[in-house]
């Protein structure tokens, strides 16, 4: 069965600094999707970034980028130039086409210090 | 562009009362729809998904049920709420690109 593990329950970063959130997953599939979602205090889940497993190039969205290591089954999120608005819970997720199942990690709470 | 809305945003219900949470999607047709629950301090648990009108798959045996009476409408229900039903409920739709997008969420407190 597929699993997603986020081993860091909480992280802190100084404003304007860079932080990396870790995620590992387990799957026997070769073609799948990985995601990072942000959940601010409003609780709405917002898609941050998406990676397709067949693409070797790491996805990037403005200040957010991923380090996708397929062989190691690792999918970390790097936030550059951290801003106060980045403070939130971040969830790593895995999806496999046609299964209708998206598996979520337990989340990492990111605090941004002014 | 596609949008998803769910309501009510917050509700407090007594034990044994019924529940109805509604979710609608605009700007797309025949989307796959999902209901998730998030307990305090936890990740997301998939409750139900639907691939079409009247087609509901349940992932977890529980006190809840789901229905899809229209293409872009997804309803989460219960006949009699339990204390353990308290939590944050999220509706989501799946894009053709295999990505799910969430509604605003609904806070349910059963007292």
Short mmCIF file of C-alpha atoms in Angstrom, two decimals:
data_model
loop_
_atom_site.label_atom_id
_atom_site.label_comp_id
_atom_site.label_asym_id
_atom_site.label_seq_id
_atom_site.Cartn_x
_atom_site.Cartn_y
_atom_site.Cartn_z
CA UNK A 1 0.00 0.00 0.00
CA UNK A 2 1.12 3.51 -0.71
CA UNK A 3 2.22 5.62 2.24
CA UNK A 4 3.41 9.19 2.70
CA UNK A 5 5.62 10.16 5.63
CA UNK A 6 6.45 13.63 6.89
CA UNK A 7 8.93 13.20 9.72
CA UNK A 8 9.05 16.86 10.80
CA UNK A 9 5.96 17.80 12.82
CA UNK A 10 7.16 21.38 13.12
CA UNK A 11 9.77 23.63 11.53
CA UNK A 12 10.80 27.24 12.05
CA UNK A 13 12.51 29.67 9.69
CA UNK A 14 13.56 33.27 9.91
CA UNK A 15 11.87 35.67 7.58
CA UNK A 16 13.78 35.94 4.25
CA UNK A 17 15.63 32.69 4.91
CA UNK A 18 15.25 29.33 3.17
CA UNK A 19 13.64 26.23 4.64
CA UNK A 20 13.24 22.68 3.38
CA UNK A 21 10.38 20.40 4.36
CA UNK A 22 10.90 16.66 4.00
CA UNK A 23 8.61 13.99 2.60
CA UNK A 24 9.14 10.36 1.78
CA UNK A 25 6.70 7.98 0.20
CA UNK A 26 6.38 4.34 -0.63
CA UNK A 27 4.89 2.94 -3.80
CA UNK A 28 5.45 0.16 -6.28
CA UNK A 29 4.08 2.22 -9.15
CA UNK A 30 6.29 4.00 -11.67
CA UNK A 31 3.90 6.66 -12.94
CA UNK A 32 2.35 8.81 -10.23
CA UNK A 33 1.98 12.36 -8.98
CA UNK A 34 3.29 14.16 -5.94
CA UNK A 35 1.97 17.34 -4.40
CA UNK A 36 2.55 19.88 -1.68
CA UNK A 37 -0.48 21.58 -0.21
CA UNK A 38 -0.53 24.54 2.15
CA UNK A 39 -3.16 24.85 4.86
CA UNK A 40 -3.15 28.33 6.46
CA UNK A 41 -5.17 29.16 9.59
CA UNK A 42 -8.28 29.50 7.41
CA UNK A 43 -7.95 25.70 6.93
CA UNK A 44 -8.52 25.74 3.18
CA UNK A 45 -6.10 23.42 1.41
CA UNK A 46 -4.19 25.23 -1.31
CA UNK A 47 -2.10 23.52 -3.96
CA UNK A 48 1.48 24.78 -3.81
CA UNK A 49 3.28 22.63 -6.31
CA UNK A 50 2.87 19.44 -8.33
CA UNK A 51 5.37 16.95 -9.71
CA UNK A 52 4.82 14.18 -12.23
CA UNK A 53 6.98 11.16 -11.50
CA UNK A 54 7.98 10.62 -15.11
CA UNK A 55 9.52 14.08 -15.28
CA UNK A 56 13.10 14.26 -14.07
CA UNK A 57 13.08 18.04 -13.86
CA UNK A 58 12.14 19.38 -10.47
CA UNK A 59 8.99 21.52 -10.40
CA UNK A 60 9.25 25.18 -9.48
CA UNK A 61 6.60 27.77 -8.63
CA UNK A 62 8.06 31.18 -7.81
CA UNK A 63 9.71 30.83 -4.38
CA UNK A 64 8.69 27.19 -4.04
CA UNK A 65 10.67 24.35 -5.54
CA UNK A 66 10.97 20.63 -4.98
CA UNK A 67 13.80 18.15 -4.84
CA UNK A 68 12.37 14.98 -6.34
CA UNK A 69 14.53 11.91 -5.86
CA UNK A 70 12.57 9.07 -7.47
CA UNK A 71 14.93 6.26 -6.57
CA UNK A 72 15.05 7.36 -2.96
CA UNK A 73 11.28 8.04 -2.96
CA UNK A 74 11.90 11.47 -1.54
CA UNK A 75 10.03 14.68 -2.34
CA UNK A 76 11.14 17.72 -0.34
CA UNK A 77 9.81 21.26 -0.61
CA UNK A 78 12.14 24.24 -0.52
CA UNK A 79 10.76 27.65 0.31
CA UNK A 80 13.09 30.50 -0.52
CA UNK A 81 12.91 34.05 0.87
CA UNK A 82 10.37 32.95 3.47
CA UNK A 83 7.56 35.36 4.20
CA UNK A 84 5.25 35.69 7.19
CA UNK A 85 2.39 34.55 4.96
CA UNK A 86 4.13 31.23 4.42
CA UNK A 87 3.33 30.21 7.97
CA UNK A 88 0.95 27.26 7.69
CA UNK A 89 0.63 23.49 7.78
CA UNK A 90 2.18 21.86 4.74
CA UNK A 91 0.99 18.49 3.52
CA UNK A 92 2.78 16.20 1.13
CA UNK A 93 0.50 14.02 -0.99
CA UNK A 94 0.70 11.18 -3.48
CA UNK A 95 -1.71 10.34 -6.27
CA UNK A 96 -1.90 7.60 -8.85
CA UNK A 97 -3.99 8.00 -11.96
CA UNK A 98 -7.16 5.96 -12.05
CA UNK A 99 -7.16 4.89 -8.41
CA UNK A 100 -9.17 7.87 -7.15
CA UNK A 101 -7.01 7.87 -4.06
CA UNK A 102 -4.76 10.65 -2.93
CA UNK A 103 -2.68 9.79 0.12
CA UNK A 104 -1.66 12.58 2.47
CA UNK A 105 1.09 12.83 5.05
CA UNK A 106 0.40 14.05 8.57
CA UNK A 107 1.73 17.52 7.84
CA UNK A 108 4.52 19.84 8.94
CA UNK A 109 3.71 23.06 10.74
CA UNK A 110 5.92 25.87 9.49
CA UNK A 111 6.51 28.90 11.67
CA UNK A 112 8.05 32.01 10.17
CA UNK A 113 9.88 34.23 12.64
CA UNK A 114 10.05 37.95 12.10
CA UNK B 1 -12.11 28.75 -14.58
CA UNK B 2 -13.22 26.05 -12.19
CA UNK B 3 -14.42 26.81 -8.69
CA UNK B 4 -15.59 24.68 -5.82
CA UNK B 5 -17.74 25.76 -2.90
CA UNK B 6 -18.98 23.96 0.15
CA UNK B 7 -21.32 24.97 2.93
CA UNK B 8 -22.05 25.57 5.66
CA UNK B 9 -18.63 26.76 6.80
CA UNK B 10 -19.31 26.07 10.45
CA UNK B 11 -21.98 24.18 12.31
CA UNK B 12 -22.61 22.91 15.80
CA UNK B 13 -24.98 19.98 16.02
CA UNK B 14 -26.26 17.92 18.95
CA UNK B 15 -25.59 14.21 19.16
CA UNK B 16 -28.25 12.27 17.31
CA UNK B 17 -29.18 15.08 14.94
CA UNK B 18 -28.93 14.81 11.14
CA UNK B 19 -26.20 16.32 9.00
CA UNK B 20 -26.04 17.67 5.47
CA UNK B 21 -22.93 19.25 3.97
CA UNK B 22 -23.13 20.36 0.39
CA UNK B 23 -20.48 20.88 -2.24
CA UNK B 24 -20.79 22.22 -5.78
CA UNK B 25 -18.28 22.61 -8.57
CA UNK B 26 -18.50 25.13 -11.40
CA UNK B 27 -16.67 25.37 -14.70
CA UNK B 28 -16.22 21.69 -15.39
CA UNK B 29 -18.36 18.68 -16.21
CA UNK B 30 -18.38 15.15 -14.83
CA UNK B 31 -15.55 15.72 -12.37
CA UNK B 32 -14.42 13.11 -9.88
CA UNK B 33 -15.50 14.38 -6.46
CA UNK B 34 -14.18 13.61 -2.99
CA UNK B 35 -15.05 14.04 0.66
CA UNK B 36 -12.20 14.09 3.17
CA UNK B 37 -12.18 14.48 6.93
CA UNK B 38 -9.39 16.03 8.93
CA UNK B 39 -9.36 15.29 12.64
CA UNK B 40 -7.52 17.69 14.93
CA UNK B 41 -3.76 17.55 14.38
CA UNK B 42 -4.01 14.86 11.73
CA UNK B 43 -3.78 14.40 8.02
CA UNK B 44 -6.65 13.88 5.64
CA UNK B 45 -8.76 10.76 5.63
CA UNK B 46 -10.66 9.91 2.45
CA UNK B 47 -14.31 9.23 3.21
CA UNK B 48 -16.04 8.98 -0.17
CA UNK B 49 -15.38 9.53 -3.83
CA UNK B 50 -17.66 9.70 -6.83
CA UNK B 51 -16.93 9.27 -10.53
CA UNK B 52 -20.42 10.19 -11.70
CA UNK B 53 -24.06 10.83 -10.80
CA UNK B 54 -25.29 8.24 -8.34
CA UNK B 55 -21.89 6.53 -8.18
CA UNK B 56 -20.46 6.59 -4.67
CA UNK B 57 -17.53 4.65 -3.28
CA UNK B 58 -16.98 4.49 0.47
CA UNK B 59 -13.49 4.17 1.86
CA UNK B 60 -14.19 3.93 5.57
CA UNK B 61 -17.15 2.26 7.30
CA UNK B 62 -18.78 4.93 9.38
CA UNK B 63 -21.84 6.82 10.39
CA UNK B 64 -21.78 8.97 7.26
CA UNK B 65 -23.12 8.63 3.73
CA UNK B 66 -22.67 10.54 0.51
CA UNK B 67 -24.82 11.24 -2.51
CA UNK B 68 -24.36 12.81 -5.92
CA UNK B 69 -27.76 13.86 -7.20
CA UNK B 70 -26.36 16.08 -9.95
CA UNK B 71 -23.18 16.10 -12.00
CA UNK B 72 -21.50 18.86 -10.01
CA UNK B 73 -23.13 18.39 -6.63
CA UNK B 74 -21.82 16.20 -3.84
CA UNK B 75 -23.54 15.86 -0.47
CA UNK B 76 -22.28 14.40 2.79
CA UNK B 77 -24.99 13.24 5.19
CA UNK B 78 -25.70 11.53 8.43
CA UNK B 79 -29.00 10.45 9.97
CA UNK B 80 -27.70 10.57 13.54
CA UNK B 81 -24.46 12.30 14.43
CA UNK B 82 -21.97 10.91 16.93
CA UNK B 83 -19.44 12.83 18.97
CA UNK B 84 -16.72 11.16 16.93
CA UNK B 85 -18.07 12.77 13.76
CA UNK B 86 -16.64 16.12 14.85
CA UNK B 87 -13.92 17.42 12.57
CA UNK B 88 -13.07 19.46 9.54
CA UNK B 89 -14.64 18.22 6.30
CA UNK B 90 -13.23 19.03 2.92
CA UNK B 91 -14.79 18.53 -0.48
CA UNK B 92 -12.51 18.30 -3.50
CA UNK B 93 -12.68 17.86 -7.25
CA UNK B 94 -10.16 16.22 -9.51
CA UNK B 95 -8.89 17.92 -12.62
CA UNK B 96 -8.20 16.01 -15.85
CA UNK B 97 -4.54 16.50 -14.97
CA UNK B 98 -4.86 14.27 -11.92
CA UNK B 99 -4.78 17.02 -9.32
CA UNK B 100 -7.34 17.62 -6.62
CA UNK B 101 -8.52 21.05 -5.59
CA UNK B 102 -10.31 21.69 -2.34
CA UNK B 103 -13.26 23.72 -1.19
CA UNK B 104 -13.15 26.04 1.78
CA UNK B 105 -13.98 23.31 4.27
CA UNK B 106 -16.69 22.86 6.89
CA UNK B 107 -16.11 22.76 10.62
CA UNK B 108 -18.46 20.33 12.37
CA UNK B 109 -18.72 20.22 16.14
CA UNK B 110 -21.01 17.60 17.62
CA UNK B 111 -22.04 18.40 21.18
#
